[in-house]
């Protein structure tokens, strides 16, 4: 899970380098990217502002063209970064094969609390075999937060929802979520290095009672993935250089 905000951050190049290194080591990666920041910028250029309900964007039909432009910009920026050869790094000259596809079938969110979410959708199904075939060809799967209905319509999706459903559908070993909320800490300010599913749920419930923003968005996604059958999930910093490699390959790790 890679938030769209990461693309414009100073640490973005390091994130790409870490992912490229894992790919070169034979780790099979599905990268699901977000695009909230890009959508906000694109809509602002048109002088319009999105409405949200319970943290979910309402997407009218007249906004979809701008959403598609924003998602496309995020996707191609990532694709270009993986294709650049990673100059000034140990991965210089390496070839990272990146592939996409129509892996996500979607359906409308519908009307919730009297609010019509219009072209904001949710995942109906995942083409797990298609993704597995791509991974078996030694390519990295790059998936956007869009889904396609059985009638050919395009829906704007939550990238977390897409990542969770893909991780469960393909039987992923891990879901790794880049996080820009800072470390996940207890009441004394000590970082949680590990949480059981039960402890995580209790922590999220307590936080929700005091904070109804998107704080701990990544942790909620990881909880849902593990609850759905993914064996392990990690929340790591999007701003900390080398966070992914330290989390996977050192004893103490870097995240939760």
Coordinates of C-alpha atoms in Angstrom, one line a residue:
X1 CA 0.0 0.0 0.0
X2 CA 1.7 3.2 -1.2
X3 CA -0.3 6.5 -0.6
X4 CA -0.3 9.0 -3.4
X5 CA 1.2 11.6 -1.1
X6 CA 4.5 9.6 -1.1
X7 CA 5.1 10.4 -4.8
X8 CA 5.8 14.1 -3.9
X9 CA 7.8 13.4 -0.8
X10 CA 11.7 13.6 -0.6
X11 CA 11.9 9.9 0.4
X12 CA 10.0 8.7 -2.7
X13 CA 13.2 7.8 -4.6
X14 CA 14.4 5.7 -1.6
X15 CA 11.0 3.9 -1.4
X16 CA 11.3 3.0 -5.1
X17 CA 14.9 1.8 -4.6
X18 CA 13.9 -0.4 -1.7
X19 CA 11.0 -2.0 -3.7
X20 CA 13.3 -2.5 -6.7
X21 CA 15.8 -4.2 -4.5
X22 CA 13.2 -6.6 -3.1
X23 CA 12.0 -7.3 -6.7
X24 CA 15.5 -8.1 -7.7
X25 CA 15.9 -10.5 -4.8
X26 CA 12.9 -12.5 -6.1
X27 CA 10.2 -11.1 -3.7
X28 CA 7.0 -11.1 -5.6
X29 CA 5.4 -7.6 -5.2
X30 CA 2.0 -6.2 -5.9
X31 CA 2.1 -2.4 -5.4
X32 CA -1.3 -0.7 -4.9
X33 CA -1.0 3.0 -5.1
X34 CA -3.2 5.8 -3.8
X35 CA -4.0 9.1 -5.5
X36 CA -5.9 11.2 -3.0
X37 CA -3.4 14.1 -3.2
X38 CA -3.3 14.0 -7.0
X39 CA -7.1 14.0 -7.2
X40 CA -7.3 17.0 -4.8
X41 CA -4.8 18.9 -6.9
X42 CA -6.6 18.0 -10.2
X43 CA -10.0 19.1 -8.9
X44 CA -8.5 22.3 -7.4
X45 CA -7.3 23.2 -10.9
X46 CA -10.9 23.0 -12.0
X47 CA -12.1 25.1 -9.1
X48 CA -14.1 22.3 -7.5
X49 CA -13.9 20.6 -4.2
X50 CA -14.9 17.0 -3.2
X51 CA -17.4 16.2 -0.6
X52 CA -16.7 13.4 1.9
X53 CA -18.9 11.3 4.1
X54 CA -17.3 9.1 6.8
X55 CA -13.9 9.7 5.2
X56 CA -15.1 8.4 1.8
X57 CA -15.0 10.7 -1.2
X58 CA -18.3 11.2 -3.1
X59 CA -17.5 11.1 -6.8
X60 CA -20.1 12.7 -9.1
X61 CA -20.0 11.8 -12.8
X62 CA -18.7 15.3 -13.7
X63 CA -15.6 14.7 -11.5
X64 CA -14.7 11.3 -13.0
X65 CA -12.7 12.8 -15.8
X66 CA -10.4 14.6 -13.4
X67 CA -10.1 11.6 -11.1
X68 CA -9.0 9.5 -14.1
X69 CA -6.4 12.1 -15.0
X70 CA -5.1 12.2 -11.4
X71 CA -4.9 8.4 -11.0
X72 CA -3.2 8.1 -14.4
X73 CA -0.6 10.7 -13.5
X74 CA 0.2 8.8 -10.2
X75 CA 0.4 5.5 -12.1
X76 CA 2.7 6.7 -14.8
X77 CA 4.9 8.5 -12.3
X78 CA 5.4 5.3 -10.5
X79 CA 5.9 3.3 -13.7
X80 CA 8.5 5.9 -14.9
X81 CA 10.3 5.7 -11.5
X82 CA 10.7 1.9 -11.8
X83 CA 11.8 2.2 -15.4
X84 CA 14.5 4.9 -14.8
X85 CA 17.3 2.4 -14.0
X86 CA 17.7 3.9 -10.5
X87 CA 20.8 6.1 -11.2
X88 CA 23.2 6.8 -8.3
X89 CA 22.2 3.6 -6.6
X90 CA 23.4 0.0 -6.4
X91 CA 20.4 -0.9 -8.6
X92 CA 21.7 1.2 -11.5
X93 CA 21.1 -0.6 -14.8
X94 CA 18.7 -3.2 -13.4
X95 CA 15.5 -3.9 -15.3
X96 CA 12.3 -3.8 -13.3
X97 CA 9.4 -5.2 -15.3
X98 CA 6.1 -3.4 -14.2
X99 CA 2.7 -4.6 -15.4
X100 CA -0.9 -3.5 -14.8
X101 CA -4.3 -4.8 -15.8
X102 CA -8.0 -4.9 -15.2
X103 CA -7.7 -7.0 -12.1
X104 CA -10.4 -5.3 -10.1
X105 CA -14.1 -5.7 -10.7
X106 CA -16.1 -3.0 -8.9
X107 CA -19.6 -2.1 -7.9
X108 CA -21.2 1.2 -6.6
X109 CA -21.0 2.1 -2.9
X110 CA -24.7 3.0 -3.4
X111 CA -26.7 5.1 -0.9
X112 CA -25.4 5.2 2.7
X113 CA -27.0 7.3 5.4
X114 CA -29.1 8.9 2.6
X115 CA -25.9 9.9 0.7
X116 CA -25.5 8.8 -2.9
X117 CA -21.8 8.1 -3.5
X118 CA -22.4 8.0 -7.2
X119 CA -19.1 6.9 -9.0
X120 CA -17.3 6.0 -5.7
X121 CA -17.3 2.2 -5.7
X122 CA -16.1 -0.8 -3.7
X123 CA -14.4 -4.0 -4.8
X124 CA -16.7 -6.7 -6.1
X125 CA -14.0 -9.3 -7.0
X126 CA -10.3 -9.7 -7.8
X127 CA -8.8 -11.6 -10.7
X128 CA -6.4 -13.5 -8.5
X129 CA -5.3 -15.8 -11.3
X130 CA -4.4 -12.9 -13.5
X131 CA -2.3 -11.3 -10.8
X132 CA -0.6 -14.6 -10.0
X133 CA 0.2 -15.3 -13.6
X134 CA 1.8 -11.8 -13.8
X135 CA 3.9 -12.4 -10.7
X136 CA 5.0 -15.8 -12.0
X137 CA 6.5 -14.0 -15.0
X138 CA 8.9 -12.2 -12.7
X139 CA 7.1 -8.9 -13.1
X140 CA 5.9 -6.4 -10.5
X141 CA 2.1 -5.8 -10.4
X142 CA 1.2 -2.1 -10.2
X143 CA -2.5 -1.6 -9.4
X144 CA -4.4 1.7 -9.4
X145 CA -7.4 2.5 -7.2
X146 CA -9.9 2.0 -10.0
X147 CA -12.4 -0.7 -10.7
X148 CA -14.5 -1.7 -13.7
X149 CA -18.1 -2.8 -13.5
X150 CA -19.6 -5.7 -15.5
X151 CA -21.2 -3.0 -17.7
X152 CA -18.0 -1.2 -18.4
X153 CA -18.3 1.7 -16.0
X154 CA -15.2 3.0 -14.1
X155 CA -15.4 3.5 -10.3
X156 CA -13.2 5.4 -8.0
X157 CA -12.0 3.1 -5.2
X158 CA -10.1 3.3 -1.9
X159 CA -6.6 2.1 -2.6
X160 CA -6.7 0.4 0.9
X161 CA -9.8 -1.5 -0.1
X162 CA -8.1 -2.7 -3.3
X163 CA -4.9 -3.7 -1.5
X164 CA -6.8 -5.6 1.2
X165 CA -8.9 -7.6 -1.3
X166 CA -5.9 -8.4 -3.5
X167 CA -3.8 -9.6 -0.5
X168 CA -6.6 -11.9 0.7
X169 CA -7.5 -13.1 -2.9
X170 CA -3.9 -14.1 -3.8
X171 CA -3.0 -15.5 -0.3
X172 CA -0.3 -12.9 0.2
X173 CA 2.3 -13.6 2.9
X174 CA 2.2 -10.0 4.0
X175 CA 0.4 -6.7 3.5
X176 CA 2.9 -3.9 4.0
X177 CA 1.4 -0.4 4.4
X178 CA 3.4 2.8 4.1
X179 CA 2.1 5.2 6.6
X180 CA 2.4 9.0 6.9
X181 CA 0.7 9.4 10.3
X182 CA 4.0 8.8 12.3
X183 CA 4.7 5.9 14.5
X184 CA 2.0 3.9 16.3
X185 CA 2.4 4.5 20.0
X186 CA 0.8 3.6 23.3
X187 CA -0.5 6.1 25.8
X188 CA 3.1 6.6 27.2
X189 CA 4.4 7.4 23.7
X190 CA 6.2 4.0 23.2
X191 CA 6.0 2.6 19.7
X192 CA 4.2 -0.6 19.3
X193 CA 6.5 -3.1 17.6
X194 CA 4.0 -5.8 17.5
X195 CA 0.2 -6.2 18.0
X196 CA -2.0 -9.2 18.1
X197 CA -5.2 -8.9 16.2
X198 CA -7.2 -8.6 19.4
X199 CA -4.8 -5.9 20.8
X200 CA -5.0 -4.1 17.5
X201 CA -8.8 -4.1 17.5
X202 CA -8.9 -2.8 21.1
X203 CA -6.4 0.0 20.2
X204 CA -8.3 1.1 17.1
X205 CA -11.6 1.2 19.0
X206 CA -10.1 3.3 21.8
X207 CA -8.6 5.7 19.2
X208 CA -11.8 6.0 17.2
X209 CA -13.6 7.2 20.4
X210 CA -11.2 10.1 20.6
X211 CA -10.2 10.7 16.9
X212 CA -12.5 10.3 13.9
X213 CA -10.0 11.5 11.3
X214 CA -8.0 9.2 9.1
X215 CA -5.3 8.7 11.8
X216 CA -4.2 5.1 11.8
X217 CA -5.8 4.5 8.4
X218 CA -3.0 2.1 7.5
X219 CA -3.3 0.2 10.7
X220 CA -7.1 -0.3 10.1
X221 CA -6.3 -1.7 6.7
X222 CA -3.7 -4.1 8.1
X223 CA -6.2 -5.2 10.7
X224 CA -8.8 -5.9 8.0
X225 CA -6.3 -7.9 5.9
X226 CA -5.3 -10.1 8.9
X227 CA -8.9 -10.6 9.9
X228 CA -9.5 -11.8 6.3
X229 CA -6.7 -14.4 6.4
X230 CA -3.4 -12.6 5.6
X231 CA -0.9 -14.0 8.0
X232 CA 1.0 -10.8 8.8
X233 CA 0.8 -7.1 8.1
X234 CA 3.2 -4.3 8.7
X235 CA 2.8 -0.5 9.0
X236 CA 6.0 1.4 8.2
X237 CA 7.0 5.0 7.8
X238 CA 6.8 6.6 4.4
X239 CA 9.3 9.3 5.5
X240 CA 12.0 7.1 7.0
X241 CA 14.7 6.1 4.6
X242 CA 15.2 2.3 4.6
X243 CA 12.1 1.6 6.7
X244 CA 11.0 -1.3 4.5
X245 CA 14.3 -3.1 4.5
X246 CA 14.9 -2.6 8.3
X247 CA 11.3 -3.9 9.0
X248 CA 11.8 -7.1 6.9
X249 CA 15.5 -7.9 7.5
X250 CA 16.5 -6.7 11.0
X251 CA 15.5 -8.2 14.3
X252 CA 13.9 -5.0 15.8
X253 CA 12.4 -3.8 12.6
X254 CA 11.2 -0.2 12.1
X255 CA 7.4 -0.2 12.2
X256 CA 4.5 -2.1 13.8

